[in-house]
Structure formats: structure tokens, C-alpha cells
Tab-separated table of C-alpha atoms and ligand atoms in Angstrom:
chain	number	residue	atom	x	y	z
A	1	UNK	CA	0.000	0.000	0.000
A	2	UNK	CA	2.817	2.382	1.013
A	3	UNK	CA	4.476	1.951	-2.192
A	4	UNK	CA	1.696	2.420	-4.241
A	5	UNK	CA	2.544	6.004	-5.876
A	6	UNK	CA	-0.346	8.762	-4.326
A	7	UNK	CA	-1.781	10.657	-7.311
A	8	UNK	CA	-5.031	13.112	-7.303
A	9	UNK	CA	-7.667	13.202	-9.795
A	10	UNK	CA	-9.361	16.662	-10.187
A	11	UNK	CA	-12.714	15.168	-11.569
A	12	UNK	CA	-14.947	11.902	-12.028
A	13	UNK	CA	-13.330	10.966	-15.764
A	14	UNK	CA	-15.012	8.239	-17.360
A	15	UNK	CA	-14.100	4.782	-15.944
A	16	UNK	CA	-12.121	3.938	-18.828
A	17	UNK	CA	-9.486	5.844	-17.419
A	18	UNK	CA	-10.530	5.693	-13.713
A	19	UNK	CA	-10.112	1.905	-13.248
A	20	UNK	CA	-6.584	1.413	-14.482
A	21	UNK	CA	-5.185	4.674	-12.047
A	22	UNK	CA	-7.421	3.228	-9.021
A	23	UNK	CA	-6.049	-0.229	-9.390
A	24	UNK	CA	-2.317	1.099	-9.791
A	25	UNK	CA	-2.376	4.029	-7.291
A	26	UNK	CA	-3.601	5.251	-4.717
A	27	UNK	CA	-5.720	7.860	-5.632
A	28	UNK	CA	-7.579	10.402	-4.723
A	29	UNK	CA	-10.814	11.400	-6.815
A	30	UNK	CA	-12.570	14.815	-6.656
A	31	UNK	CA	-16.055	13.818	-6.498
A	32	UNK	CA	-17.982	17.233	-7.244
A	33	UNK	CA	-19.437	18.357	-10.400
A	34	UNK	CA	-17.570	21.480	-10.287
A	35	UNK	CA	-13.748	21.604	-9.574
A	36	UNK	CA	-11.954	21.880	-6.788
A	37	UNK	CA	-11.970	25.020	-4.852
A	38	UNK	CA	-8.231	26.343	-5.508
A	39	UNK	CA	-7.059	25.913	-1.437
A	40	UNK	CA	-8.786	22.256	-1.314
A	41	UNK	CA	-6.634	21.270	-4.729
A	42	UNK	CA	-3.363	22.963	-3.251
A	43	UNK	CA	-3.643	21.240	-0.338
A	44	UNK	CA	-4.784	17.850	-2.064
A	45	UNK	CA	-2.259	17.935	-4.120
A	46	UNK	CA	1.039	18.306	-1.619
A	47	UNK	CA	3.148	15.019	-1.558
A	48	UNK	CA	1.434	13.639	-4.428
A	49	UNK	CA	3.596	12.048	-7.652
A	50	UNK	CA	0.905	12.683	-10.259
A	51	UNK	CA	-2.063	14.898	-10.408
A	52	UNK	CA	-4.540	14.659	-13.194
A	53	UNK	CA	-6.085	17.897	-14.170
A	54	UNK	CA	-8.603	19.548	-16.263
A	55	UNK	CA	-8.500	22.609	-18.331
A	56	UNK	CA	-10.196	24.256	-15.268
A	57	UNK	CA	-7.643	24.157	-13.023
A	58	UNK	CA	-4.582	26.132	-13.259
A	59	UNK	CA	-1.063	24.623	-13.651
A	60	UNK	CA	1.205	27.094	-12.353
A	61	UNK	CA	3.979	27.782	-9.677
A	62	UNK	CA	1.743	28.068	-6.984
A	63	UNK	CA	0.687	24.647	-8.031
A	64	UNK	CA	3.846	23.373	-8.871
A	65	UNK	CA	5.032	24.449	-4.988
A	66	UNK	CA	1.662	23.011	-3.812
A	67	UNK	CA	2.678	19.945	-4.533
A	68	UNK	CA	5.975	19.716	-4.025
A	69	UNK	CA	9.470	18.154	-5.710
A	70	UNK	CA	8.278	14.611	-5.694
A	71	UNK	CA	5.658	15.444	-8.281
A	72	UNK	CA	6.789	13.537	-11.674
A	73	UNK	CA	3.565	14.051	-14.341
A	74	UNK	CA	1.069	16.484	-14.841
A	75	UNK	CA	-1.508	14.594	-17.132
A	76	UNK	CA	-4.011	16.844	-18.547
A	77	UNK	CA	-7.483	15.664	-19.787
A	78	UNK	CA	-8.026	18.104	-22.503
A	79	UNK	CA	-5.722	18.807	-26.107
A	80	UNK	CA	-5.486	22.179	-24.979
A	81	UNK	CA	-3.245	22.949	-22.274
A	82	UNK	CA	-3.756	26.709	-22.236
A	83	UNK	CA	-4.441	26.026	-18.294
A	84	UNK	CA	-1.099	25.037	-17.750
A	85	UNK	CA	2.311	26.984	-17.455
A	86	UNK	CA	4.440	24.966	-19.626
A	87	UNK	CA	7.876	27.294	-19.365
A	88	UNK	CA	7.345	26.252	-15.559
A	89	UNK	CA	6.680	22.689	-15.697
A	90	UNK	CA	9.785	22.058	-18.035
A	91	UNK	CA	12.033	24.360	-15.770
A	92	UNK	CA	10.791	21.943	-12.634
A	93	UNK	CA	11.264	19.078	-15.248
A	94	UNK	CA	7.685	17.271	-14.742
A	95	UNK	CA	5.941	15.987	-17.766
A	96	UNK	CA	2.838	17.311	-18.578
A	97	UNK	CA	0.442	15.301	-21.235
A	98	UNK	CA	-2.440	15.907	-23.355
A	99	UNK	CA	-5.021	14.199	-25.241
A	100	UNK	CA	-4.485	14.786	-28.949
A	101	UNK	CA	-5.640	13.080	-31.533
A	102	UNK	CA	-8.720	11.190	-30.067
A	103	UNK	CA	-10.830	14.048	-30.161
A	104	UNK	CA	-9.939	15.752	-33.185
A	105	UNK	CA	-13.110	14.622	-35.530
A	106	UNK	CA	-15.653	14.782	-32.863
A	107	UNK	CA	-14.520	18.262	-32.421
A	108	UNK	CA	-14.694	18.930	-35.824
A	109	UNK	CA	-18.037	17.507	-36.028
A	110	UNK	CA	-19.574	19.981	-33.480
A	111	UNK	CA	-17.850	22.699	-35.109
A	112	UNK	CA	-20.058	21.837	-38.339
A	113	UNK	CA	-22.761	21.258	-36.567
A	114	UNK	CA	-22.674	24.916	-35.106
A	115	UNK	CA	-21.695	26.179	-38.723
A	116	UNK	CA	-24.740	24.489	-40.002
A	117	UNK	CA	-26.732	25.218	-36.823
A	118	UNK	CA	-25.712	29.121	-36.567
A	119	UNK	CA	-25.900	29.365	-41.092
A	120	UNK	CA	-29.598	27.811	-41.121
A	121	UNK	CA	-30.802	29.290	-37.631
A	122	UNK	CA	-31.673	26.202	-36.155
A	123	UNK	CA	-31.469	26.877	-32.643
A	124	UNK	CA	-33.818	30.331	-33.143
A	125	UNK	CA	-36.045	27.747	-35.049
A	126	UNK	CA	-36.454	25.582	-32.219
A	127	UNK	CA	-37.075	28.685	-29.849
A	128	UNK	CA	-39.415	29.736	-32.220
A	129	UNK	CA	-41.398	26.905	-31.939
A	130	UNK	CA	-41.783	26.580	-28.849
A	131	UNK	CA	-42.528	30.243	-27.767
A	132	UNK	CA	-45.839	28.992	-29.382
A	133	UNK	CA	-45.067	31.298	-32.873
A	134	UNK	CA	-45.149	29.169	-35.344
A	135	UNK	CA	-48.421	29.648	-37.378
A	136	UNK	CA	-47.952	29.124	-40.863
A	137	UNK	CA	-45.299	28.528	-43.821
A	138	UNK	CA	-44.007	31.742	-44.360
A	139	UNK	CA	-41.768	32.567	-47.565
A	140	UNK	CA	-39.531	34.937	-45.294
A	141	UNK	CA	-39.529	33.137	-42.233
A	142	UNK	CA	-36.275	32.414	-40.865
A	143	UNK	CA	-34.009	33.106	-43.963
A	144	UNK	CA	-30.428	32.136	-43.345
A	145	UNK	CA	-27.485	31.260	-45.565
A	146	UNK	CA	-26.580	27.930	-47.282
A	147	UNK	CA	-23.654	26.294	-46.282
A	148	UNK	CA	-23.670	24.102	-49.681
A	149	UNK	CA	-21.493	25.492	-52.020
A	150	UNK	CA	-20.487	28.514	-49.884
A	151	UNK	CA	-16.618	29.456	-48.600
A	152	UNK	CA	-14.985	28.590	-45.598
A	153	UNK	CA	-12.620	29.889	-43.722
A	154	UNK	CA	-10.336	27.932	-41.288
A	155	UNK	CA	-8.219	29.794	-39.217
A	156	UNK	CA	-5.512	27.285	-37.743
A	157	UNK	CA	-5.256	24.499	-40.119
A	158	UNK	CA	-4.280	21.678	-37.180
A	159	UNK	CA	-5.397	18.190	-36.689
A	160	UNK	CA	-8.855	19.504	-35.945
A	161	UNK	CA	-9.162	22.382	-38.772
A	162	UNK	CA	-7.903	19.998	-41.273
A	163	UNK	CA	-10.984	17.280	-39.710
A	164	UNK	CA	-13.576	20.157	-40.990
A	165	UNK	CA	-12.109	20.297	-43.980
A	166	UNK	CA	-12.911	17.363	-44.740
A	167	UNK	CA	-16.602	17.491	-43.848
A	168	UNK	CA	-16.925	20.607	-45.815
A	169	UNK	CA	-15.683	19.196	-48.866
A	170	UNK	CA	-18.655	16.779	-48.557
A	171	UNK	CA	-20.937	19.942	-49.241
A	172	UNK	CA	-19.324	21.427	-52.127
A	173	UNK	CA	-17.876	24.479	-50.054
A	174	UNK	CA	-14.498	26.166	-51.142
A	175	UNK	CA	-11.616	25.998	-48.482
A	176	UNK	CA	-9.521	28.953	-47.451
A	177	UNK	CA	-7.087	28.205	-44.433
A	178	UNK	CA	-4.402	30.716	-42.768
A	179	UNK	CA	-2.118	29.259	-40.144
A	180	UNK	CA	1.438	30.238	-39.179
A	181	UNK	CA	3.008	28.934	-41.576
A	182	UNK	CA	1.695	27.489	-44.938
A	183	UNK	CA	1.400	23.232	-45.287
A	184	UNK	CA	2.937	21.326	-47.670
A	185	UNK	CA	1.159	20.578	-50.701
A	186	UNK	CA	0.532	16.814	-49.384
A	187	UNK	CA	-1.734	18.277	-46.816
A	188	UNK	CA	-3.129	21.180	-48.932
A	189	UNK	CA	-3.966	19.169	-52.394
A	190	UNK	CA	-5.896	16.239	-51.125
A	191	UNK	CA	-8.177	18.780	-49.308
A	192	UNK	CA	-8.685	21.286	-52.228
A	193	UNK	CA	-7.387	24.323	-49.413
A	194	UNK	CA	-6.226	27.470	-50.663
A	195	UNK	CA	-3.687	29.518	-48.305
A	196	UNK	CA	-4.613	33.100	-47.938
A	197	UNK	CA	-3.763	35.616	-45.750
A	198	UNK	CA	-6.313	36.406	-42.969
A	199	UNK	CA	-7.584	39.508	-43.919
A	200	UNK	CA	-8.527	37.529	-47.482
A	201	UNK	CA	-9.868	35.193	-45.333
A	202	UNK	CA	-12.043	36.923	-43.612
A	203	UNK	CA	-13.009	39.510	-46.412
A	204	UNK	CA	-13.533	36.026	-48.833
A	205	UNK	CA	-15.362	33.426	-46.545
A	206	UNK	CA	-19.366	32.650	-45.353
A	207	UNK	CA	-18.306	30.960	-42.639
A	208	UNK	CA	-15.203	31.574	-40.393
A	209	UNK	CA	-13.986	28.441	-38.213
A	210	UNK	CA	-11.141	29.170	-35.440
A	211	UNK	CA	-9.057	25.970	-34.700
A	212	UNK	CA	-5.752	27.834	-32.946
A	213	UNK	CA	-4.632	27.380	-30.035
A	214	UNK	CA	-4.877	30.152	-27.344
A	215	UNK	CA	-1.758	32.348	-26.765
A	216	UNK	CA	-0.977	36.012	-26.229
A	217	UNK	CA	-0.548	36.399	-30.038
A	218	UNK	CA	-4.194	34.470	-30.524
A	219	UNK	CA	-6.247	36.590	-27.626
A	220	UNK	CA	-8.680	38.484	-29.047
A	221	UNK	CA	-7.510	37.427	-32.743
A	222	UNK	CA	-10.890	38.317	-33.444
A	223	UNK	CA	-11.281	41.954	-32.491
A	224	UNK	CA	-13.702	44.710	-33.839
A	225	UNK	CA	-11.787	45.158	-36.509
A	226	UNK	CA	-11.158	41.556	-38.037
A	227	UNK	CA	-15.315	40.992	-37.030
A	228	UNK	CA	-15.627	44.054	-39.690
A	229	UNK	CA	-13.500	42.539	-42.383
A	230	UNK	CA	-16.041	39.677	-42.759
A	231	UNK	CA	-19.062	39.727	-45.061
A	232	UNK	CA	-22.437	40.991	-43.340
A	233	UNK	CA	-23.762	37.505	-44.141
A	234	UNK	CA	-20.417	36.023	-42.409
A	235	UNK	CA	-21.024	33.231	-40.166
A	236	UNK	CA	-18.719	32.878	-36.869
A	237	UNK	CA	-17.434	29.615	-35.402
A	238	UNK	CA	-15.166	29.111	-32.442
A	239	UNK	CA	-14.866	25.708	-31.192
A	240	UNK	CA	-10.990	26.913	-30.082
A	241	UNK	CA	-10.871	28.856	-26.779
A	242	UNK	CA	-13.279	31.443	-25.647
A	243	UNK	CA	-10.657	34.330	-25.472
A	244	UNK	CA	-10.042	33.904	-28.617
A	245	UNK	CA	-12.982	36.301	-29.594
A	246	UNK	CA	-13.411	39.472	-28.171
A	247	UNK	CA	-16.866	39.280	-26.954
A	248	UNK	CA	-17.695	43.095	-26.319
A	249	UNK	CA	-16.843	43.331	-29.707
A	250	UNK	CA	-18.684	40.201	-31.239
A	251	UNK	CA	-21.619	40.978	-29.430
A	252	UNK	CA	-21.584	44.819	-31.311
A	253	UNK	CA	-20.759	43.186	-34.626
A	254	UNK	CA	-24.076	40.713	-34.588
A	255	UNK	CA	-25.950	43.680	-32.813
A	256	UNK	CA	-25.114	46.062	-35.325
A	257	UNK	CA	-25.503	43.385	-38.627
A	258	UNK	CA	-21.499	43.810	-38.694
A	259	UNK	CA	-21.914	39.862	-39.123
A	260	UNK	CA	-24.945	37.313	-39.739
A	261	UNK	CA	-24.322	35.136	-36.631
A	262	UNK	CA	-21.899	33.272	-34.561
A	263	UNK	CA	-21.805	29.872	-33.190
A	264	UNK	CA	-19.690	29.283	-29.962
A	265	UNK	CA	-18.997	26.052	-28.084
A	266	UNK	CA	-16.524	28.201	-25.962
A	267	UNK	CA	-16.375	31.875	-24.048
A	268	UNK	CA	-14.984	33.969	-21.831
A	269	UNK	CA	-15.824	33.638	-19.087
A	270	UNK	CA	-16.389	30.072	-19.319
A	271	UNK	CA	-19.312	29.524	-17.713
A	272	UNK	CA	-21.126	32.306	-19.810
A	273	UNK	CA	-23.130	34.183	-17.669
A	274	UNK	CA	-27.105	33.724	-18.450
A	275	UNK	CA	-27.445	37.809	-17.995
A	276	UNK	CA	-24.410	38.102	-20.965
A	277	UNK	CA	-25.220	40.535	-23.634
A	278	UNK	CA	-24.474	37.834	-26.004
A	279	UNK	CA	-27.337	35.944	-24.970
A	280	UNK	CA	-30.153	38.558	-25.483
A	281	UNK	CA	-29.267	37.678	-29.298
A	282	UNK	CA	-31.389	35.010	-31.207
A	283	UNK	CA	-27.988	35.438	-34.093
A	284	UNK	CA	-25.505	34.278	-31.425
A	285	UNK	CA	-25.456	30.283	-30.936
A	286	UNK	CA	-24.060	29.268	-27.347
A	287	UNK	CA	-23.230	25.534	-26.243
A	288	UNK	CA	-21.372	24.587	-23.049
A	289	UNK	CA	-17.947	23.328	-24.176
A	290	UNK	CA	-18.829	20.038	-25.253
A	291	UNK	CA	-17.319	19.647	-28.270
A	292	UNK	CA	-15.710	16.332	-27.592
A	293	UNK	CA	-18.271	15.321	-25.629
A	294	UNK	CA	-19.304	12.022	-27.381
A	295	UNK	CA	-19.035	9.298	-25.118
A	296	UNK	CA	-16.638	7.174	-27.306
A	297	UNK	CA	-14.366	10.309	-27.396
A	298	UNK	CA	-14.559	11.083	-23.469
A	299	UNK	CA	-14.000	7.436	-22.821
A	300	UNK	CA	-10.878	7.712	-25.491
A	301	UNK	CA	-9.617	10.783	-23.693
A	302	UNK	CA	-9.697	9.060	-20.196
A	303	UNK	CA	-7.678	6.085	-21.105
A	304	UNK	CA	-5.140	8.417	-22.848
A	305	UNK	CA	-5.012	10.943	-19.727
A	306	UNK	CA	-4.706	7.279	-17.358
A	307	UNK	CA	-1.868	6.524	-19.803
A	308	UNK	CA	0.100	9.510	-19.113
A	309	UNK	CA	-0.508	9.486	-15.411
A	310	UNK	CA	0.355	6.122	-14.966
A	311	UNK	CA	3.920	6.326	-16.886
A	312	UNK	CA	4.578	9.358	-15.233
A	313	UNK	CA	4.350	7.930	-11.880
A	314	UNK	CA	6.244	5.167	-13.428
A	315	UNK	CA	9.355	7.499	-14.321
A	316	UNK	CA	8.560	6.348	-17.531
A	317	UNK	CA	8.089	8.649	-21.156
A	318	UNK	CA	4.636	9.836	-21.246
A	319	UNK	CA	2.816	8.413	-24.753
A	320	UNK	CA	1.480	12.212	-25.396
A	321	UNK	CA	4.324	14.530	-23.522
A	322	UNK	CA	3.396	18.035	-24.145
A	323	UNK	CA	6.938	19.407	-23.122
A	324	UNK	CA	9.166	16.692	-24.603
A	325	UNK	CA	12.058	18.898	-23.780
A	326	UNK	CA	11.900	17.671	-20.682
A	327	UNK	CA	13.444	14.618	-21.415
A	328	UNK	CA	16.034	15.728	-23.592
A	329	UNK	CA	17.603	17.926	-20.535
A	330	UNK	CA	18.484	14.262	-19.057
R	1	GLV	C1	-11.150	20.833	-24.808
R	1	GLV	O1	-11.410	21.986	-25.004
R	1	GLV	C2	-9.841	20.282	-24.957
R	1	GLV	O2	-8.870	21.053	-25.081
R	1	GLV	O3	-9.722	19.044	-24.955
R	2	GLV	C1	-41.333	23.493	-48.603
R	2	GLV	O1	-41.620	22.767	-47.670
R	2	GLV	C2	-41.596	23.195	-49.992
R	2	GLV	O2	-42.233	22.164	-50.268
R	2	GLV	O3	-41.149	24.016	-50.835
């Protein structure tokens, strides 16, 4: 029992992953739906040699000193890791994984599911219904834009921007992309995607998808001013992080017909509040976060996150390291 390494588990993750790190460790599971008060995780985590987090709880020195030197893996059960202080982690030379890869097409599938939802007005439909105002077939009710045949516009052509790609070329729609740096024609030619700058993007496309990743050069990519270089019928989709967007300024662009509508799976703040501006707007789509929320992919992510923890503990090379460097400092 004594030798069993002590590791703490932010949240209930699907048993997939919980089994294998209860049987190997002992651990410590956060039972609540929401996470850990900050002083309950500091203290939970001191003495522990692997801590399993979620992309609501932040990574940082204070956790890092929380814990203590013993710690030897951060495993994170997200692909983003915008919660965690990487710099840090590699300077104290823990490991910190991610969960790429198993999400990527369930992601991209919400993300046209909120182009298609936010294009066609789907959601206001719905509403509409069931405010009781339905009462006939009306040649100008509801009027959005088709997503057949139309442009789109992927800003951060990753694993998960590439995914919707590939679903849009199923509906006939022309593929801009802008990214750091341009791909190789091997990734560009078998998915028909054009590189353009982002203004051409923005000024070009009928729907806009962000796939980057969030860092001080991406916050508030989309400001007043890139919202205004889209077409009045453009189409917003972030499925990325909510800072991203600049949401004083997104909710005066669909106020003010800047844009058609937006469809967001993330915001900031994260929860959205119910009194938000944004959501006095029947143009601006809102789900909570849950764009790999299929239960194949959660499941996925779980045994990927156990993975991580359970080499780390190990001493072992995490399958998905985040900060690889780490290893290389020997
Ligand atoms: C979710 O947003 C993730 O990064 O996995
Ligand atoms: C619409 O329902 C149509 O038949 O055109």
C-alpha cells in the first residue's frame, strides 16, 4: 500500500481511465461536479507524484510548490493545455500530457454542426417553436445562408481544422485556411485548401472556423476590426478557446448586422453568464464546451489521460508529452 505512488484526480473521468489509475495508485478522486476550490486542490495535491487535471484548473507555480518536488507528471485531460504553465513545468522538469488526436473529428463535427446550426438558424427555429409562434409557412420566415457550395474559412489548419475540412468538402464548399506557416502541398492538395492571408480570409469566406490554439498572439484574434473585415452575411465559429474572440466586440458586430451570426462552443468567461449581452441575441449560438463530448471520445480521452498518469508515476516517457524537452535535458 505504502508503495503504491499517491496521485489526485481533479474530476470523475469516465471509468475507462478511472479503473486502471485506481487499481495502480492510490488515488484520490474529486467527487464534485464542479472543480476543486483552488485551497482544497493545493492542499490535495502536496506530496502527491501525479495529479490529473482539467483545463479548469490552473497549472502554475503556486501549483507546482503546492505539490511539491516529488511530483513527476502532470496529465491533462483536454488537447489544450492553455491552463497550464508549460515554461514552468519544463524548468521543474515534470511531464505534462495531453489528449491529442482522439478528439480531433468529434470536435470537428460539433464545429459543423454549429456552422450548419448558426448558417440555417436552427437553434432560433427551435425557440421559435416553442414560444408557441409558429403559425404558418411563411416565404420569409427564418431566412439564413446555405452552407452548400459557400466558402470557408479555417483559421488554424491543425489536426482539428484539417478534420472540418474534410466534412466541408462533402458539401461542395471552397476551403480557405491561414495558419502560421503554410502546409505542404501533401496536406493542402488532397483537401482542395487554398492559403490566404487572414484579412482575405475573412473579407472572402461565409463561414469563419477558429481551430488555434490560445496564446498572447491568438487573444482576441478576433477583435472589432477583423469581425468588420467579414461579409455581413459572415457566419462565426469558435470551437478553439473562448478568449479567442473578443466578446464586447462580437456581441456589437451581430448587434449592429457587422456579421450574420456566430456559433460558440466556448467563451470567456467560461461559464457564460445567463445575464451576458451575447445571450439577449437570437444570431448568437451558445453551447457549453462540449465539443468532444461524445461518449466514445470522453471514454478515449480518459484512457489516454490514465496513460500519461500512470507512466509518469512510473518514471517512464509519457505516450502524449506536451513538453518533450523535458526529457532531452536528461
Ligand atoms: C477541450 O477543449 C480540450 O482542449 O480538450
Ligand atoms: C417546402 O416545404 C416546400 O415544399 O417548398
Amino acid at each position: 500500500m505504502g508503495d503504491r505512488p499517491r496521485v489526485f484526480v481533479a474530476r470523475r473521468i469516465p471509468d475507462d481511465g478511472l479503473q486502471p489509475v485506481s487499481q495502480a495508485c492510490e488515488a484520490e478522486i474529486w467527487p464534485d461536479e464542479l472543480p476543486p476550490p483552488r485551497d482544497v486542490l493545493l492542499r490535495s495535491i502536496a506530496g502527491c507524484d501525479g495529479v490529473l487535471t482539467l483545463l479548469t484548473d490552473r497549472v502554475d507555480a503556486e501549483f507546482f510548490d503546492a505539490a511539491g518536488p516529488q511530483l513527476k507528471v502532470v496529465s491533462n485531460y483536454a488537447v489544450g493545455f492553455d491552463n497550464i504553465d508549460i515554461p514552468e513545468a519544463t524548468r521543474r522538469k515534470v511531464p505534462v500530457g495531453n489528449t491529442p488526436g482522439v478528439l480531433t473529428d468529434t470536435t470537428a463535427d460539433l464545429a459543423f454542426a454549429l456552422l450548419m446550426a448558426a448558417g440555417r438558424r436552427v437553434a432560433e427555429g427551435d425557440r421559435y417553436v416553442r414560444q408557441g409562434r409558429w403559425k404558418t409557412w411563411g416565404p420569409m420566415l427564418l431566412l439564413g445562408h446555405d452552407v452548400h457550395g459557400s466558402t470557408l474559412g479555417i483559421v488554424g489548419f491543425g489536426r482539428i481544422g484539417q478534420a472540418l475540412a474534410r466534412r466541408a468538402s462533402g458539401f461542395g464548399m471552397q476551403i480557405l485556411y491561414h495558419d502560421v506557416n503554410r502546409l505542404p502541398p501533401e496536406v493542402e492538395e488532397p483537401l482542395s485548401a487554398t492559403f490566404v492571408p487572414l484579412d482575405e480570409l475573412l473579407a472572402r469566406s461565409d463561414f469563419v472556423s477558429l481551430h488555434v490554439n490560445l496564446t498572447p498572439d491568438t487573444e482576441h484574434l478576433m477583435n472589432a476590426e477583423r469581425l468588420r473585415q467579414m461579409k455581413p452575411t459572415g457566419v462565426l465559429v469558435n470551437t478553439s478557446r473562448g478568449p479567442v474572440v473578443d466578446h464586447d466586440a462580437l456581441f456589437e458586430a451581430l448587434r449592429d448586422g457587422v456579421i450574420f451570426a456566430a456559433g460558440l462552443d466556448v467563451t470567456e468567461p467560461e461559464p457564460l453568464p445567463p445575464s451576458h449581452p451575447l445571450l439577449t441575441l437570437d444570431s448568437c449560438l451558445v453551447v457549453p464546451h462540449i465539443a468532444s463530448a461524445s461518449r466514445a471520445t470522453r471514454g478515449k480521452m480518459a484512457e489516454m489521460a490514465a496513460a500519461n498518469l500512470l507512466a509518469g508515476v512510473r518514471g517512464e516517457r509519457l505516450p502524449t508529452p506536451v513538453n518533450p524537452e523535458v526529457y532531452e535535458r536528461g
